[in-house]
CSV table of N, CA and C in Angstrom, one decimal:
chain,number,residue,atom,x,y,z
X,216,UNK,N,0.8,-1.2,0.0
X,216,UNK,CA,0.0,0.0,0.0
X,216,UNK,C,0.9,1.2,0.0
X,217,UNK,N,0.5,2.2,-0.8
X,217,UNK,CA,1.3,3.5,-0.9
X,217,UNK,C,0.3,4.6,-0.7
X,218,UNK,N,0.6,5.6,0.0
X,218,UNK,CA,-0.2,6.8,0.2
X,218,UNK,C,0.4,7.9,-0.7
X,219,UNK,N,-0.5,8.5,-1.5
X,219,UNK,CA,-0.1,9.6,-2.4
X,219,UNK,C,-0.2,10.9,-1.7
X,220,UNK,N,0.3,11.9,-2.3
X,220,UNK,CA,0.3,13.3,-1.8
X,220,UNK,C,-1.1,13.8,-1.6
X,221,UNK,N,-2.0,13.4,-2.5
X,221,UNK,CA,-3.4,13.9,-2.5
X,221,UNK,C,-4.3,13.1,-1.5
X,222,UNK,N,-3.7,12.2,-0.7
X,222,UNK,CA,-4.4,11.5,0.3
X,222,UNK,C,-5.0,10.2,-0.2
X,223,UNK,N,-5.0,9.9,-1.5
X,223,UNK,CA,-5.4,8.7,-2.0
X,223,UNK,C,-4.4,7.6,-1.7
X,224,UNK,N,-4.9,6.3,-1.8
X,224,UNK,CA,-4.0,5.2,-1.5
X,224,UNK,C,-4.0,4.3,-2.7
X,225,UNK,N,-2.9,3.6,-2.9
X,225,UNK,CA,-2.8,2.6,-4.0
X,225,UNK,C,-2.5,1.2,-3.4
X,226,UNK,N,-3.2,0.2,-3.9
X,226,UNK,CA,-2.9,-1.1,-3.4
X,226,UNK,C,-2.5,-2.0,-4.6
X,227,UNK,N,-1.4,-2.6,-4.6
X,227,UNK,CA,-0.9,-3.5,-5.6
X,227,UNK,C,-1.5,-4.9,-5.4
X,228,UNK,N,-2.2,-5.4,-6.4
X,228,UNK,CA,-2.8,-6.7,-6.4
X,228,UNK,C,-2.2,-7.6,-7.4
X,229,UNK,N,-1.6,-8.7,-7.0
X,229,UNK,CA,-0.9,-9.6,-8.0
X,229,UNK,C,0.6,-9.4,-8.0
X,230,UNK,N,1.2,-9.9,-9.1
X,230,UNK,CA,2.6,-9.8,-9.2
X,230,UNK,C,3.0,-9.4,-10.6
X,231,UNK,N,4.2,-8.7,-10.7
X,231,UNK,CA,4.8,-8.3,-12.0
X,231,UNK,C,3.8,-7.5,-12.9
X,232,UNK,N,3.9,-7.7,-14.1
X,232,UNK,CA,3.1,-7.0,-15.1
X,232,UNK,C,1.7,-7.5,-15.2
X,233,UNK,N,1.4,-8.6,-14.6
X,233,UNK,CA,0.1,-9.2,-14.6
X,233,UNK,C,-0.8,-8.8,-13.5
X,234,UNK,N,-0.4,-7.9,-12.7
X,234,UNK,CA,-1.2,-7.5,-11.5
X,234,UNK,C,-2.1,-6.3,-11.8
X,235,UNK,N,-2.7,-5.8,-10.8
X,235,UNK,CA,-3.6,-4.6,-10.9
X,235,UNK,C,-3.2,-3.6,-9.8
X,236,UNK,N,-3.6,-2.4,-10.0
X,236,UNK,CA,-3.4,-1.3,-9.0
X,236,UNK,C,-4.8,-0.8,-8.7
X,237,UNK,N,-5.2,-0.8,-7.4
X,237,UNK,CA,-6.5,-0.2,-7.0
X,237,UNK,C,-6.2,1.1,-6.3
X,238,UNK,N,-6.9,2.1,-6.8
X,238,UNK,CA,-6.8,3.5,-6.2
X,238,UNK,C,-8.0,3.7,-5.3
X,239,UNK,N,-7.8,4.0,-4.1
X,239,UNK,CA,-8.9,4.1,-3.1
X,239,UNK,C,-8.7,5.2,-2.1
X,240,UNK,N,-9.8,5.6,-1.4
X,240,UNK,CA,-9.7,6.6,-0.3
X,240,UNK,C,-10.3,5.9,0.9
X,241,UNK,N,-9.6,6.0,2.0
X,241,UNK,CA,-10.1,5.4,3.3
X,241,UNK,C,-10.6,6.6,4.2
X,242,UNK,N,-11.8,6.5,4.7
X,242,UNK,CA,-12.3,7.5,5.6
X,242,UNK,C,-12.4,6.9,7.0
X,243,UNK,N,-11.4,7.2,7.8
X,243,UNK,CA,-11.3,6.6,9.1
X,243,UNK,C,-12.5,6.9,10.0
X,244,UNK,N,-13.0,8.1,9.9
X,244,UNK,CA,-14.2,8.5,10.8
X,244,UNK,C,-15.4,7.6,10.7
X,245,UNK,N,-15.6,7.1,9.5
X,245,UNK,CA,-16.8,6.3,9.3
X,245,UNK,C,-16.4,4.8,8.9
X,246,UNK,N,-15.1,4.6,8.9
X,246,UNK,CA,-14.5,3.2,8.6
X,246,UNK,C,-15.0,2.7,7.2
X,247,UNK,N,-14.9,3.6,6.2
X,247,UNK,CA,-15.4,3.3,4.9
X,247,UNK,C,-14.3,3.4,3.9
X,248,UNK,N,-14.3,2.5,2.9
X,248,UNK,CA,-13.3,2.6,1.8
X,248,UNK,C,-14.1,2.8,0.5
X,249,UNK,N,-13.6,3.8,-0.3
X,249,UNK,CA,-14.2,4.2,-1.6
X,249,UNK,C,-13.2,3.7,-2.6
X,250,UNK,N,-13.5,2.7,-3.4
X,250,UNK,CA,-12.6,2.3,-4.5
X,250,UNK,C,-12.9,3.2,-5.7
X,251,UNK,N,-11.9,3.9,-6.2
X,251,UNK,CA,-12.1,4.9,-7.2
X,251,UNK,C,-11.7,4.4,-8.6
X,252,UNK,N,-10.7,3.5,-8.7
X,252,UNK,CA,-10.3,2.9,-9.9
X,252,UNK,C,-9.5,1.6,-9.7
X,253,UNK,N,-9.6,0.7,-10.7
X,253,UNK,CA,-8.8,-0.5,-10.7
X,253,UNK,C,-8.2,-0.5,-12.1
X,254,UNK,N,-6.9,-0.6,-12.2
X,254,UNK,CA,-6.2,-0.6,-13.5
X,254,UNK,C,-5.2,-1.7,-13.5
X,255,UNK,N,-5.0,-2.2,-14.7
X,255,UNK,CA,-3.9,-3.2,-14.9
X,255,UNK,C,-2.6,-2.5,-14.7
X,256,UNK,N,-1.5,-3.2,-14.2
X,256,UNK,CA,-0.2,-2.5,-14.0
X,256,UNK,C,0.4,-2.1,-15.4
X,257,UNK,N,0.1,-2.7,-16.4
X,257,UNK,CA,0.5,-2.3,-17.7
X,257,UNK,C,-0.1,-1.0,-18.1
X,258,UNK,N,-1.3,-0.8,-17.8
X,258,UNK,CA,-2.0,0.5,-18.1
X,258,UNK,C,-1.5,1.6,-17.2
X,259,UNK,N,-1.2,1.3,-15.9
X,259,UNK,CA,-0.8,2.3,-14.9
X,259,UNK,C,0.6,2.7,-15.1
X,260,UNK,N,1.4,1.9,-15.8
X,260,UNK,CA,2.8,2.3,-16.1
X,260,UNK,C,3.6,1.8,-15.0
């Protein structure tokens, strides 16, 4: 998991170039996760 400057988080799912990157925001006050995008690692660069 990586936290970006804008407060969004990235989760790497899988391995190598065959995996995916999930972009999400976690709101601790309400214990909710908003999944904003899921991209293949090839697409994400």
